[in-house]
PDB file of C-alpha atoms and ligand atoms in Angstrom:
ATOM      1  CA  MET A   1      -0.080  -3.575 -18.043  1.00 68.00           C
ATOM      2  CA  GLN A   2       0.409  -0.293 -16.185  1.00 74.00           C
ATOM      3  CA  THR A   3      -2.158   2.141 -14.856  1.00 94.00           C
ATOM      4  CA  LYS A   4      -1.026   5.680 -14.103  1.00 96.00           C
ATOM      5  CA  PHE A   5      -2.538   8.498 -12.098  1.00 97.00           C
ATOM      6  CA  LYS A   6      -1.418  11.986 -11.285  1.00 97.00           C
ATOM      7  CA  THR A   7      -2.781  13.619  -8.135  1.00 97.00           C
ATOM      8  CA  ASN A   8      -2.193  17.056  -6.679  1.00 96.00           C
ATOM      9  CA  THR A   9      -3.815  16.764  -3.255  1.00 97.00           C
ATOM     10  CA  PRO A  10      -3.727  14.140  -0.488  1.00 98.00           C
ATOM     11  CA  GLU A  11      -7.508  13.869  -0.875  1.00 98.00           C
ATOM     12  CA  ALA A  12      -7.163  12.905  -4.549  1.00 98.00           C
ATOM     13  CA  THR A  13      -4.679  10.177  -3.617  1.00 98.00           C
ATOM     14  CA  ILE A  14      -7.063   8.912  -0.924  1.00 98.00           C
ATOM     15  CA  GLU A  15      -9.924   8.820  -3.410  1.00 98.00           C
ATOM     16  CA  ILE A  16      -8.003   6.587  -5.822  1.00 98.00           C
ATOM     17  CA  ALA A  17      -6.989   4.301  -2.984  1.00 98.00           C
ATOM     18  CA  ALA A  18     -10.562   4.085  -1.673  1.00 98.00           C
ATOM     19  CA  GLN A  19     -11.718   2.957  -5.101  1.00 98.00           C
ATOM     20  CA  LEU A  20      -9.193   0.127  -4.951  1.00 98.00           C
ATOM     21  CA  GLY A  21     -10.028  -0.599  -1.317  1.00 98.00           C
ATOM     22  CA  LYS A  22     -13.652  -1.334  -2.163  1.00 98.00           C
ATOM     23  CA  ASN A  23     -12.569  -4.236  -4.367  1.00 98.00           C
ATOM     24  CA  LEU A  24      -9.952  -5.839  -2.124  1.00 98.00           C
ATOM     25  CA  GLN A  25     -10.289  -9.495  -1.160  1.00 98.00           C
ATOM     26  CA  ALA A  26      -8.879 -11.681   1.609  1.00 97.00           C
ATOM     27  CA  GLY A  27      -5.236 -12.531   0.923  1.00 97.00           C
ATOM     28  CA  ASP A  28      -4.552  -9.512  -1.280  1.00 98.00           C
ATOM     29  CA  VAL A  29      -1.044  -8.043  -1.033  1.00 98.00           C
ATOM     30  CA  ILE A  30      -0.412  -4.410  -1.992  1.00 98.00           C
ATOM     31  CA  LEU A  31       3.133  -3.019  -2.104  1.00 98.00           C
ATOM     32  CA  LEU A  32       3.689   0.722  -1.800  1.00 98.00           C
ATOM     33  CA  ASP A  33       7.099   1.897  -2.973  1.00 96.00           C
ATOM     34  CA  GLY A  34       8.483   5.422  -3.099  1.00 96.00           C
ATOM     35  CA  ASP A  35      10.500   7.930  -1.112  1.00 94.00           C
ATOM     36  CA  LEU A  36       9.679   9.362   2.293  1.00 93.00           C
ATOM     37  CA  GLY A  37       6.731  11.718   1.971  1.00 94.00           C
ATOM     38  CA  ALA A  38       5.701  10.387  -1.428  1.00 96.00           C
ATOM     39  CA  GLY A  39       2.235   9.408  -0.162  1.00 97.00           C
ATOM     40  CA  LYS A  40       2.358   5.730   0.813  1.00 98.00           C
ATOM     41  CA  THR A  41       0.703   6.153   4.214  1.00 98.00           C
ATOM     42  CA  THR A  42      -1.777   8.640   2.747  1.00 98.00           C
ATOM     43  CA  PHE A  43      -2.720   6.014   0.152  1.00 98.00           C
ATOM     44  CA  THR A  44      -3.210   3.455   2.921  1.00 98.00           C
ATOM     45  CA  LYS A  45      -5.744   5.814   4.529  1.00 98.00           C
ATOM     46  CA  GLY A  46      -7.769   5.564   1.341  1.00 98.00           C
ATOM     47  CA  LEU A  47      -7.480   1.777   1.207  1.00 98.00           C
ATOM     48  CA  ALA A  48      -8.759   1.674   4.789  1.00 98.00           C
ATOM     49  CA  GLN A  49     -11.620   3.974   3.875  1.00 98.00           C
ATOM     50  CA  GLY A  50     -12.564   1.647   1.008  1.00 98.00           C
ATOM     51  CA  LEU A  51     -12.571  -1.260   3.462  1.00 98.00           C
ATOM     52  CA  GLY A  52     -14.917   0.617   5.773  1.00 98.00           C
ATOM     53  CA  ILE A  53     -12.324   1.257   8.472  1.00 98.00           C
ATOM     54  CA  LYS A  54     -13.027   4.438  10.405  1.00 96.00           C
ATOM     55  CA  ARG A  55     -10.096   4.372  12.798  1.00 96.00           C
ATOM     56  CA  TYR A  56      -7.235   6.812  12.197  1.00 96.00           C
ATOM     57  CA  ILE A  57      -4.451   5.184  10.167  1.00 96.00           C
ATOM     58  CA  LYS A  58      -1.180   5.882  11.899  1.00 95.00           C
ATOM     59  CA  SER A  59       2.144   5.145  10.243  1.00 94.00           C
ATOM     60  CA  PRO A  60       3.595   1.837  11.499  1.00 91.00           C
ATOM     61  CA  THR A  61       7.162   3.115  11.082  1.00 84.00           C
ATOM     62  CA  PHE A  62       8.097   2.291  14.677  1.00 84.00           C
ATOM     63  CA  THR A  63       5.775  -0.646  15.289  1.00 86.00           C
ATOM     64  CA  LEU A  64       6.439  -2.422  11.957  1.00 92.00           C
ATOM     65  CA  ILE A  65       2.806  -3.473  11.670  1.00 94.00           C
ATOM     66  CA  ARG A  66      -0.600  -2.160  12.675  1.00 96.00           C
ATOM     67  CA  GLU A  67      -3.731  -4.264  12.417  1.00 97.00           C
ATOM     68  CA  TYR A  68      -7.248  -2.942  11.860  1.00 98.00           C
ATOM     69  CA  GLN A  69     -10.015  -5.458  12.434  1.00 97.00           C
ATOM     70  CA  GLU A  70     -13.227  -3.466  12.206  1.00 95.00           C
ATOM     71  CA  GLY A  71     -13.604  -3.162   8.434  1.00 97.00           C
ATOM     72  CA  ARG A  72     -15.046  -5.437   5.757  1.00 98.00           C
ATOM     73  CA  LEU A  73     -11.719  -7.333   5.918  1.00 98.00           C
ATOM     74  CA  PRO A  74      -8.799  -7.096   8.343  1.00 98.00           C
ATOM     75  CA  LEU A  75      -6.094  -4.656   7.232  1.00 98.00           C
ATOM     76  CA  TYR A  76      -2.443  -5.393   8.017  1.00 97.00           C
ATOM     77  CA  HIS A  77      -0.463  -2.220   7.438  1.00 97.00           C
ATOM     78  CA  MET A  78       3.309  -2.714   7.486  1.00 96.00           C
ATOM     79  CA  ASP A  79       6.211  -0.337   7.172  1.00 96.00           C
ATOM     80  CA  VAL A  80       9.360  -2.429   6.845  1.00 94.00           C
ATOM     81  CA  TYR A  81      11.804   0.442   6.415  1.00 93.00           C
ATOM     82  CA  ARG A  82      13.640  -0.598   9.556  1.00 88.00           C
ATOM     83  CA  LEU A  83      14.238  -4.099   8.163  1.00 85.00           C
ATOM     84  CA  GLU A  84      16.650  -2.801   5.516  1.00 80.00           C
ATOM     85  CA  GLU A  85      19.645  -4.306   7.318  1.00 80.00           C
ATOM     86  CA  THR A  86      18.129  -7.438   8.805  1.00 82.00           C
ATOM     87  CA  GLY A  87      15.480  -8.632   6.354  1.00 75.00           C
ATOM     88  CA  ALA A  88      12.312 -10.308   7.555  1.00 75.00           C
ATOM     89  CA  SER A  89      13.082 -14.011   7.298  1.00 76.00           C
ATOM     90  CA  ASP A  90      12.106 -14.976  10.865  1.00 76.00           C
ATOM     91  CA  LEU A  91       9.126 -12.692  11.334  1.00 80.00           C
ATOM     92  CA  GLY A  92       6.485 -15.014   9.897  1.00 85.00           C
ATOM     93  CA  LEU A  93       5.109 -12.415   7.506  1.00 89.00           C
ATOM     94  CA  GLU A  94       3.746 -15.119   5.195  1.00 89.00           C
ATOM     95  CA  GLU A  95       1.061 -15.789   7.782  1.00 91.00           C
ATOM     96  CA  TYR A  96      -0.222 -12.305   7.067  1.00 93.00           C
ATOM     97  CA  PHE A  97       0.072 -12.727   3.306  1.00 93.00           C
ATOM     98  CA  ASP A  98      -1.836 -16.030   3.343  1.00 90.00           C
ATOM     99  CA  GLY A  99      -4.292 -14.840   5.930  1.00 89.00           C
ATOM    100  CA  ASP A 100      -7.868 -13.639   5.907  1.00 95.00           C
ATOM    101  CA  GLY A 101      -7.009  -9.968   5.530  1.00 97.00           C
ATOM    102  CA  VAL A 102      -5.316  -7.489   3.218  1.00 98.00           C
ATOM    103  CA  SER A 103      -1.572  -6.829   3.586  1.00 98.00           C
ATOM    104  CA  VAL A 104      -0.269  -3.387   2.661  1.00 98.00           C
ATOM    105  CA  ILE A 105       3.510  -2.968   2.782  1.00 97.00           C
ATOM    106  CA  GLU A 106       5.496   0.261   2.611  1.00 97.00           C
ATOM    107  CA  TRP A 107       9.167  -0.089   1.558  1.00 95.00           C
ATOM    108  CA  SER A 108       8.640  -3.666   0.382  1.00 94.00           C
ATOM    109  CA  GLN A 109      11.956  -3.631  -1.486  1.00 92.00           C
ATOM    110  CA  PHE A 110      13.610  -4.267   1.882  1.00 92.00           C
ATOM    111  CA  ILE A 111      11.877  -7.632   2.220  1.00 92.00           C
ATOM    112  CA  ALA A 112      12.040  -8.653  -1.444  1.00 91.00           C
ATOM    113  CA  ASP A 113      12.932 -12.270  -0.567  1.00 89.00           C
ATOM    114  CA  GLU A 114       9.844 -12.736   1.577  1.00 92.00           C
ATOM    115  CA  LEU A 115       7.225 -11.473  -0.850  1.00 94.00           C
ATOM    116  CA  PRO A 116       4.649 -13.706  -2.545  1.00 95.00           C
ATOM    117  CA  ALA A 117       4.838 -14.282  -6.311  1.00 96.00           C
ATOM    118  CA  ASP A 118       1.745 -12.217  -7.096  1.00 97.00           C
ATOM    119  CA  TYR A 119       0.886  -8.747  -5.803  1.00 98.00           C
ATOM    120  CA  LEU A 120      -0.042  -5.255  -6.863  1.00 98.00           C
ATOM    121  CA  VAL A 121       2.894  -2.865  -6.603  1.00 98.00           C
ATOM    122  CA  ILE A 122       2.254   0.873  -6.656  1.00 98.00           C
ATOM    123  CA  HIS A 123       5.132   3.258  -7.297  1.00 97.00           C
ATOM    124  CA  PHE A 124       4.843   6.769  -5.863  1.00 97.00           C
ATOM    125  CA  ASN A 125       6.870   9.649  -7.233  1.00 96.00           C
ATOM    126  CA  LYS A 126       7.003  13.257  -6.203  1.00 93.00           C
ATOM    127  CA  VAL A 127       7.099  15.279  -9.371  1.00 89.00           C
ATOM    128  CA  ASP A 128       9.287  17.831  -7.634  1.00 85.00           C
ATOM    129  CA  GLN A 129      10.248  18.465  -4.032  1.00 81.00           C
ATOM    130  CA  VAL A 130       8.072  21.494  -3.326  1.00 80.00           C
ATOM    131  CA  ASP A 131       4.619  21.009  -4.779  1.00 89.00           C
ATOM    132  CA  ASN A 132       1.856  18.448  -4.187  1.00 95.00           C
ATOM    133  CA  ASP A 133       1.963  16.623  -7.503  1.00 96.00           C
ATOM    134  CA  ARG A 134       2.392  12.877  -7.215  1.00 97.00           C
ATOM    135  CA  ASN A 135       2.652  10.283  -9.953  1.00 97.00           C
ATOM    136  CA  LEU A 136       1.222   6.871  -9.110  1.00 98.00           C
ATOM    137  CA  VAL A 137       2.001   3.856 -11.269  1.00 98.00           C
ATOM    138  CA  LEU A 138       0.099   0.631 -10.600  1.00 98.00           C
ATOM    139  CA  GLU A 139       1.751  -2.603 -11.738  1.00 97.00           C
ATOM    140  CA  PRO A 140      -0.228  -5.809 -11.208  1.00 97.00           C
ATOM    141  CA  ARG A 141       1.647  -9.132 -11.023  1.00 97.00           C
ATOM    142  CA  GLY A 142      -0.624 -12.062 -11.751  1.00 97.00           C
ATOM    143  CA  GLN A 143      -4.236 -12.576 -12.771  1.00 98.00           C
ATOM    144  CA  ARG A 144      -5.809 -11.614  -9.463  1.00 98.00           C
ATOM    145  CA  TYR A 145      -4.227  -8.167  -9.504  1.00 98.00           C
ATOM    146  CA  LEU A 146      -4.938  -7.549 -13.166  1.00 97.00           C
ATOM    147  CA  ALA A 147      -8.576  -8.237 -12.337  1.00 98.00           C
ATOM    148  CA  LEU A 148      -8.408  -5.983  -9.268  1.00 98.00           C
ATOM    149  CA  VAL A 149      -7.052  -3.042 -11.254  1.00 98.00           C
ATOM    150  CA  GLN A 150      -9.529  -3.639 -14.058  1.00 97.00           C
ATOM    151  CA  THR A 151     -12.500  -3.840 -11.689  1.00 97.00           C
ATOM    152  CA  SER A 152     -11.390  -0.738  -9.812  1.00 97.00           C
ATOM    153  CA  PHE A 153     -10.361   1.516 -12.685  1.00 96.00           C
ATOM    154  CA  GLY A 154     -11.369  -0.124 -15.964  1.00 90.00           C
ATOM    155  CA  ASP A 155     -14.020   1.530 -18.061  1.00 68.00           C
TER     156      ASP A 155
HETATM  157  P1  LIG B 201       5.029   8.213   2.974  1.00 68.61           P
HETATM  158  O1  LIG B 201       4.207   7.223   3.739  1.00 68.61           O
HETATM  159  O2  LIG B 201       5.258   7.815   1.537  1.00 68.61           O
HETATM  160  O3  LIG B 201       6.303   8.576   3.662  1.00 68.61           O
HETATM  161  P2  LIG B 201       2.969  10.101   3.723  1.00 68.61           P
HETATM  162  O4  LIG B 201       1.705   9.659   3.097  1.00 68.61           O
HETATM  163  O5  LIG B 201       3.190   9.829   5.165  1.00 68.61           O
HETATM  164  O6  LIG B 201       4.197   9.554   2.841  1.00 68.61           O
HETATM  165  O7  LIG B 201       3.165  11.676   3.524  1.00 68.61           O
HETATM  166  C1  LIG B 201       2.834  12.324   2.350  1.00 68.61           C
HETATM  167  C2  LIG B 201       2.773  13.795   2.670  1.00 68.61           C
HETATM  168  O8  LIG B 201       2.616  14.541   1.479  1.00 68.61           O
HETATM  169  C3  LIG B 201       1.595  14.126   3.558  1.00 68.61           C
HETATM  170  O9  LIG B 201       1.954  15.154   4.429  1.00 68.61           O
HETATM  171  C4  LIG B 201       0.536  14.576   2.557  1.00 68.61           C
HETATM  172  O10 LIG B 201      -0.397  15.453   3.132  1.00 68.61           O
HETATM  173  C5  LIG B 201       1.405  15.284   1.535  1.00 68.61           C
HETATM  174  N1  LIG B 201       0.845  15.342   0.172  1.00 68.61           N
HETATM  175  C6  LIG B 201       0.799  16.443  -0.595  1.00 68.61           C
HETATM  176  N2  LIG B 201       0.278  16.200  -1.798  1.00 68.61           N
HETATM  177  C7  LIG B 201      -0.026  14.874  -1.808  1.00 68.61           C
HETATM  178  C8  LIG B 201      -0.599  14.029  -2.788  1.00 68.61           C
HETATM  179  N3  LIG B 201      -0.936  14.459  -4.017  1.00 68.61           N
HETATM  180  N4  LIG B 201      -0.768  12.729  -2.471  1.00 68.61           N
HETATM  181  C9  LIG B 201      -0.391  12.261  -1.261  1.00 68.61           C
HETATM  182  N5  LIG B 201       0.161  13.011  -0.283  1.00 68.61           N
HETATM  183  C10 LIG B 201       0.341  14.322  -0.545  1.00 68.61           C
HETATM  184 MG1  LIG B 202       4.668   6.046   5.397  1.00 68.61          MG
END
């Protein structure tokens, strides 16, 4: 199953993410894959909004992970771009994945070996380099994420 969206403003991307964010549960893992500037951090702002987090969502590019505790569930926002060379084997990321919050991971392909079996992966594509069109493709792996997508976007 695949669910596709096309957006042409950051606000439209945030709105889709907020819809998903409202239905997130403890232990959910969301992977955001796509090039620099494709909209992964923008999408995370919407997820945070859906979780009731009011704090500004800042890219964790240099910190690897930022935690937000004041929403309906904790949000663990990771950007693992800098782990391309080293991997993440000794970082204990599974404690986040199995934890009481929601893990959102940008550039998850760089820690492919550390990921859980089930997750929702969202692919972001710029339609072309100059305009604001973005294609989003949601691919759930496992029953939990099928249900999440259905609850959030099913009719
Ligand atoms: P990433 O985290 O994938 O590198 P960001 O979310 O940080 O990307 O940046 C996306 C940039 O593209 C932002 O400056 C955002 O305002 C802009 N943008 C333009 N159109 C869109 C859109 N439709 N969806 C998301 N972001 C968009
Ligand atoms: Mg980013």
